[in-house]
mmCIF file of C-alpha atoms in Angstrom:
data_model
loop_
_atom_site.group_PDB
_atom_site.id
_atom_site.type_symbol
_atom_site.label_atom_id
_atom_site.label_comp_id
_atom_site.label_asym_id
_atom_site.label_seq_id
_atom_site.Cartn_x
_atom_site.Cartn_y
_atom_site.Cartn_z
ATOM 1 C CA MET A 235 170.958 72.629 223.891
ATOM 2 C CA GLU A 236 167.419 71.465 223.187
ATOM 3 C CA LEU A 237 166.659 68.662 220.794
ATOM 4 C CA ASP A 238 165.064 71.011 218.227
ATOM 5 C CA GLU A 239 168.309 72.998 218.226
ATOM 6 C CA ILE A 240 170.561 69.954 217.911
ATOM 7 C CA THR A 241 168.630 68.218 215.089
ATOM 8 C CA PRO A 242 169.372 70.770 212.258
ATOM 9 C CA LEU A 243 173.030 70.773 213.226
ATOM 10 C CA LEU A 244 173.129 66.944 213.157
ATOM 11 C CA TRP A 245 171.433 66.798 209.720
ATOM 12 C CA GLN A 246 173.864 69.325 208.269
ATOM 13 C CA ALA A 247 176.911 67.631 209.792
ATOM 14 C CA THR A 248 175.728 64.182 208.749
ATOM 15 C CA GLY A 249 175.245 65.425 205.179
ATOM 16 C CA GLU A 250 178.759 66.878 205.128
ATOM 17 C CA THR A 251 180.182 63.586 206.397
ATOM 18 C CA ALA A 252 178.191 61.681 203.708
ATOM 19 C CA VAL A 253 179.653 63.910 200.998
ATOM 20 C CA MET A 254 183.212 63.510 202.223
ATOM 21 C CA VAL A 255 182.946 59.745 202.674
ATOM 22 C CA GLY A 256 181.019 59.259 199.437
ATOM 23 C CA TRP A 257 183.473 61.045 197.196
ATOM 24 C CA ALA A 258 186.483 59.581 199.045
ATOM 25 C CA THR A 259 185.025 56.119 198.639
ATOM 26 C CA LEU A 260 184.567 56.611 194.906
ATOM 27 C CA PHE A 261 188.173 57.788 194.388
ATOM 28 C CA THR A 262 189.526 55.115 196.703
ATOM 29 C CA VAL A 263 187.934 52.373 194.584
ATOM 30 C CA LEU A 264 189.075 53.955 191.325
ATOM 31 C CA LEU A 265 192.690 54.129 192.581
ATOM 32 C CA GLY A 266 192.927 51.360 195.150
ATOM 33 C CA LEU A 267 191.328 48.590 193.066
ATOM 34 C CA PRO A 268 193.868 48.688 190.199
ATOM 35 C CA LEU A 269 196.678 49.169 192.752
ATOM 36 C CA GLY A 270 195.587 45.998 194.605
ATOM 37 C CA VAL A 271 195.293 44.094 191.292
ATOM 38 C CA ALA A 272 198.817 45.258 190.356
ATOM 39 C CA LEU A 273 200.218 43.980 193.685
ATOM 40 C CA VAL A 274 198.945 40.495 192.808
ATOM 41 C CA ALA A 275 199.561 40.493 189.092
ATOM 42 C CA LEU A 276 203.171 41.798 189.364
ATOM 43 C CA ASP A 277 204.212 39.359 192.124
ATOM 44 C CA LYS A 278 206.215 36.218 191.557
ATOM 45 C CA GLY A 279 203.855 33.684 190.051
ATOM 46 C CA GLY A 280 201.440 36.383 189.048
ATOM 47 C CA LEU A 281 199.975 37.067 185.649
ATOM 48 C CA ARG A 282 202.867 39.412 184.762
ATOM 49 C CA PRO A 283 205.708 38.907 187.236
ATOM 50 C CA MET A 284 207.700 42.077 187.828
ATOM 51 C CA PRO A 285 209.046 41.668 191.382
ATOM 52 C CA THR A 286 211.005 44.932 191.374
ATOM 53 C CA LEU A 287 208.004 47.071 190.406
ATOM 54 C CA LYS A 288 205.838 45.094 192.828
ATOM 55 C CA GLY A 289 208.329 45.735 195.604
ATOM 56 C CA ALA A 290 208.315 49.472 194.856
ATOM 57 C CA LEU A 291 204.510 49.582 194.927
ATOM 58 C CA GLY A 292 204.541 47.633 198.152
ATOM 59 C CA VAL A 293 206.845 50.159 199.757
ATOM 60 C CA VAL A 294 204.566 53.000 198.700
ATOM 61 C CA VAL A 295 201.525 51.219 200.085
ATOM 62 C CA ASN A 296 203.265 50.413 203.361
ATOM 63 C CA VAL A 297 204.392 54.014 203.776
ATOM 64 C CA GLY A 298 200.891 55.268 203.214
ATOM 65 C CA ARG A 299 199.466 52.834 205.730
ATOM 66 C CA SER A 300 202.052 53.624 208.379
ATOM 67 C CA LEU A 301 201.200 57.308 208.719
ATOM 68 C CA PRO A 302 198.502 58.233 211.312
ATOM 69 C CA PHE A 303 195.657 59.973 209.523
ATOM 70 C CA LEU A 304 195.984 63.194 211.514
ATOM 71 C CA VAL A 305 199.679 63.459 210.568
ATOM 72 C CA LEU A 306 198.784 62.693 206.934
ATOM 73 C CA MET A 307 196.126 65.442 206.807
ATOM 74 C CA ILE A 308 198.577 68.060 208.089
ATOM 75 C CA ALA A 309 201.354 66.862 205.744
ATOM 76 C CA LEU A 310 199.019 67.009 202.749
ATOM 77 C CA ILE A 311 197.831 70.595 203.400
ATOM 78 C CA PRO A 312 199.991 72.096 200.569
ATOM 79 C CA PHE A 313 198.946 69.357 198.130
ATOM 80 C CA THR A 314 195.285 69.786 199.101
ATOM 81 C CA ARG A 315 195.478 73.542 198.432
ATOM 82 C CA VAL A 316 196.873 72.796 194.976
ATOM 83 C CA MET A 317 194.187 70.244 194.206
ATOM 84 C CA VAL A 318 191.063 72.073 195.392
ATOM 85 C CA GLY A 319 192.231 75.616 196.194
ATOM 86 C CA SER A 320 191.740 75.284 199.954
ATOM 87 C CA SER A 321 192.914 73.153 202.840
ATOM 88 C CA ILE A 322 189.694 73.362 204.897
ATOM 89 C CA GLY A 323 186.133 72.442 204.249
ATOM 90 C CA THR A 324 184.262 69.366 203.074
ATOM 91 C CA GLU A 325 185.686 69.308 199.544
ATOM 92 C CA ALA A 326 189.252 69.767 200.751
ATOM 93 C CA MET A 327 189.003 66.790 203.123
ATOM 94 C CA VAL A 328 188.250 64.434 200.264
ATOM 95 C CA VAL A 329 191.923 64.647 199.257
ATOM 96 C CA PRO A 330 193.541 63.369 202.468
ATOM 97 C CA LEU A 331 190.679 60.919 203.028
ATOM 98 C CA THR A 332 191.368 59.393 199.626
ATOM 99 C CA VAL A 333 195.148 59.381 200.062
ATOM 100 C CA GLY A 334 194.789 57.739 203.450
ATOM 101 C CA ALA A 335 192.296 55.083 202.303
ATOM 102 C CA VAL A 336 193.846 53.998 198.959
ATOM 103 C CA PRO A 337 196.767 52.022 200.466
ATOM 104 C CA PHE A 338 194.449 50.486 203.062
ATOM 105 C CA PHE A 339 191.915 49.366 200.441
ATOM 106 C CA ALA A 340 194.646 48.217 198.050
ATOM 107 C CA ARG A 341 195.913 45.720 200.656
ATOM 108 C CA LEU A 342 192.396 44.468 201.227
ATOM 109 C CA VAL A 343 191.973 43.996 197.463
ATOM 110 C CA GLU A 344 195.274 42.110 197.355
ATOM 111 C CA THR A 345 194.168 39.801 200.132
ATOM 112 C CA ALA A 346 190.796 39.100 198.458
ATOM 113 C CA LEU A 347 192.459 38.313 195.109
ATOM 114 C CA ARG A 348 195.005 35.967 196.673
ATOM 115 C CA GLU A 349 192.165 33.924 198.052
ATOM 116 C CA VAL A 350 191.094 32.975 194.520
ATOM 117 C CA GLY A 351 192.257 29.464 193.708
ATOM 118 C CA ARG A 352 195.199 29.287 191.307
ATOM 119 C CA ASP A 353 193.547 26.362 189.530
ATOM 120 C CA VAL A 354 190.730 28.651 188.425
ATOM 121 C CA VAL A 355 193.212 31.138 186.965
ATOM 122 C CA GLN A 356 195.313 28.411 185.318
ATOM 123 C CA ALA A 357 192.160 26.864 183.793
ATOM 124 C CA ALA A 358 191.259 30.228 182.247
ATOM 125 C CA GLN A 359 194.795 30.679 180.890
ATOM 126 C CA ALA A 360 194.794 27.147 179.475
ATOM 127 C CA MET A 361 191.676 28.141 177.483
ATOM 128 C CA GLY A 362 193.676 30.971 175.881
ATOM 129 C CA THR A 363 192.189 33.813 177.967
ATOM 130 C CA GLY A 364 194.326 36.926 177.912
ATOM 131 C CA LYS A 365 195.813 38.482 181.041
ATOM 132 C CA LEU A 366 193.395 41.412 181.210
ATOM 133 C CA ALA A 367 190.486 39.085 180.532
ATOM 134 C CA VAL A 368 191.622 36.805 183.356
ATOM 135 C CA ILE A 369 191.536 39.785 185.707
ATOM 136 C CA ARG A 370 188.144 41.027 184.499
ATOM 137 C CA LYS A 371 186.344 37.701 184.028
ATOM 138 C CA VAL A 372 187.963 35.434 186.597
ATOM 139 C CA LEU A 373 189.920 37.132 189.370
ATOM 140 C CA LEU A 374 187.588 40.010 190.132
ATOM 141 C CA PRO A 375 184.277 38.070 189.904
ATOM 142 C CA GLU A 376 185.646 35.209 192.036
ATOM 143 C CA ALA A 377 186.939 37.634 194.635
ATOM 144 C CA PHE A 378 183.842 39.848 194.637
ATOM 145 C CA PRO A 379 182.520 38.792 198.095
ATOM 146 C CA GLY A 380 185.949 39.555 199.606
ATOM 147 C CA LEU A 381 186.111 42.843 197.727
ATOM 148 C CA VAL A 382 182.725 43.869 199.093
ATOM 149 C CA ALA A 383 183.805 42.987 202.601
ATOM 150 C CA GLY A 384 187.033 44.958 202.102
ATOM 151 C CA LEU A 385 185.122 47.964 200.795
ATOM 152 C CA THR A 386 182.799 47.826 203.797
ATOM 153 C CA VAL A 387 185.751 47.927 206.174
ATOM 154 C CA THR A 388 187.227 50.809 204.140
ATOM 155 C CA VAL A 389 184.044 52.880 204.307
ATOM 156 C CA VAL A 390 183.825 52.389 208.055
ATOM 157 C CA ALA A 391 187.448 53.496 208.382
ATOM 158 C CA LEU A 392 186.695 56.543 206.228
ATOM 159 C CA ILE A 393 183.878 57.546 208.550
ATOM 160 C CA GLY A 394 186.379 57.433 211.416
ATOM 161 C CA TYR A 395 188.901 59.434 209.336
ATOM 162 C CA SER A 396 186.219 62.026 208.488
ATOM 163 C CA ALA A 397 185.460 62.559 212.140
ATOM 164 C CA MET A 398 189.157 63.348 212.715
ATOM 165 C CA ALA A 399 189.033 65.768 209.805
ATOM 166 C CA GLY A 400 186.919 68.023 211.974
ATOM 167 C CA VAL A 401 190.037 68.871 213.979
ATOM 168 C CA ILE A 402 191.397 71.035 211.120
ATOM 169 C CA GLY A 403 188.077 72.450 209.934
ATOM 170 C CA GLY A 404 186.967 69.584 207.712
ATOM 171 C CA GLY A 405 183.281 69.919 208.634
ATOM 172 C CA GLY A 406 181.000 66.989 209.287
ATOM 173 C CA LEU A 407 180.225 65.216 212.536
ATOM 174 C CA GLY A 408 183.740 65.510 213.835
ATOM 175 C CA ASP A 409 183.708 69.270 213.458
ATOM 176 C CA LEU A 410 180.289 69.451 215.178
ATOM 177 C CA ALA A 411 181.603 67.369 218.123
ATOM 178 C CA LYS A 412 184.691 69.564 218.368
ATOM 179 C CA ARG A 413 182.883 72.932 218.230
ATOM 180 C CA TYR A 414 180.018 72.144 220.500
ATOM 181 C CA GLY A 415 180.884 69.057 222.473
ATOM 182 C CA TYR A 416 184.502 69.951 223.253
ATOM 183 C CA GLU A 417 184.820 73.746 222.980
ATOM 184 C CA ARG A 418 181.409 74.636 224.434
ATOM 185 C CA PHE A 419 180.974 71.634 226.707
ATOM 186 C CA GLU A 420 177.621 70.738 225.175
ATOM 187 C CA THR A 421 177.370 67.145 226.366
ATOM 188 C CA GLY A 422 174.099 66.580 224.559
ATOM 189 C CA VAL A 423 175.646 67.421 221.181
ATOM 190 C CA MET A 424 178.568 65.084 221.827
ATOM 191 C CA VAL A 425 176.224 62.255 222.799
ATOM 192 C CA ALA A 426 174.079 62.835 219.737
ATOM 193 C CA VAL A 427 177.108 62.765 217.452
ATOM 194 C CA VAL A 428 178.331 59.509 218.967
ATOM 195 C CA ILE A 429 174.870 57.928 218.572
ATOM 196 C CA VAL A 430 174.650 59.025 214.902
ATOM 197 C CA LEU A 431 178.152 57.638 214.156
ATOM 198 C CA ILE A 432 177.270 54.300 215.797
ATOM 199 C CA ILE A 433 174.043 54.001 213.838
ATOM 200 C CA VAL A 434 175.710 54.865 210.521
ATOM 201 C CA VAL A 435 178.560 52.424 211.037
ATOM 202 C CA GLN A 436 176.212 49.660 212.078
ATOM 203 C CA LEU A 437 174.038 50.184 209.011
ATOM 204 C CA ILE A 438 176.969 50.200 206.633
ATOM 205 C CA GLN A 439 178.558 47.160 208.221
ATOM 206 C CA SER A 440 175.301 45.229 208.216
ATOM 207 C CA LEU A 441 174.653 46.107 204.568
ATOM 208 C CA GLY A 442 178.142 45.154 203.552
ATOM 209 C CA ASP A 443 177.979 41.844 205.427
ATOM 210 C CA PHE A 444 174.608 41.032 203.890
ATOM 211 C CA VAL A 445 175.796 41.715 200.327
ATOM 212 C CA ALA A 446 179.027 39.736 200.861
ATOM 213 C CA ARG A 447 177.047 36.731 202.211
ATOM 214 C CA ARG A 448 174.631 36.815 199.294
ATOM 215 C CA LEU A 449 177.465 36.920 196.778
ATOM 216 C CA SER A 450 179.392 34.122 198.476
ATOM 217 C CA HIS A 451 176.376 31.799 198.201
ATOM 218 C CA LYS A 452 176.054 32.187 194.451
#
């Protein structure tokens, strides 16, 4: 295929990938951030120790992280149909992308929060700060550079997941590579998809690293 034929396909596929990753990132943060906070707060020595509940949440997170994304996508087909009315297409792929990324991001949130010094938390508690306020005003702000770095890693992982989503009709760059690069042996399309993915990942990683560095210097 000529460049003028490949370019419109690349723009459309890149847009579909951006939609999938964008919505999945939003839902991942909304669900994964509180889950990561809970893993820290409910642990022994946490703000509200509940080891049994923490253990149960840990098992759920570990199970979610242990499943390969392709297997997870196929297993979630009935649930995806219930949620969005279809198991294929860009909107449908947001469901398995989110389910696959939430446990991953939650662990990164947990790691970032555990790096906050206990003396900072104890000082806030000694001043009479409530548990929720400690989380909002101490833990999360202090861990923000780590949270940004974790979110960057998660978005990069979601881009990789979205490429795999093309295997079952998810659209995006993965679907373009499958239909043209694999099924039609269009090497030029495959090379173009790879280049676009590399550029996008590099841009996101560089931006995330820059923001994390700026925040850590404050």
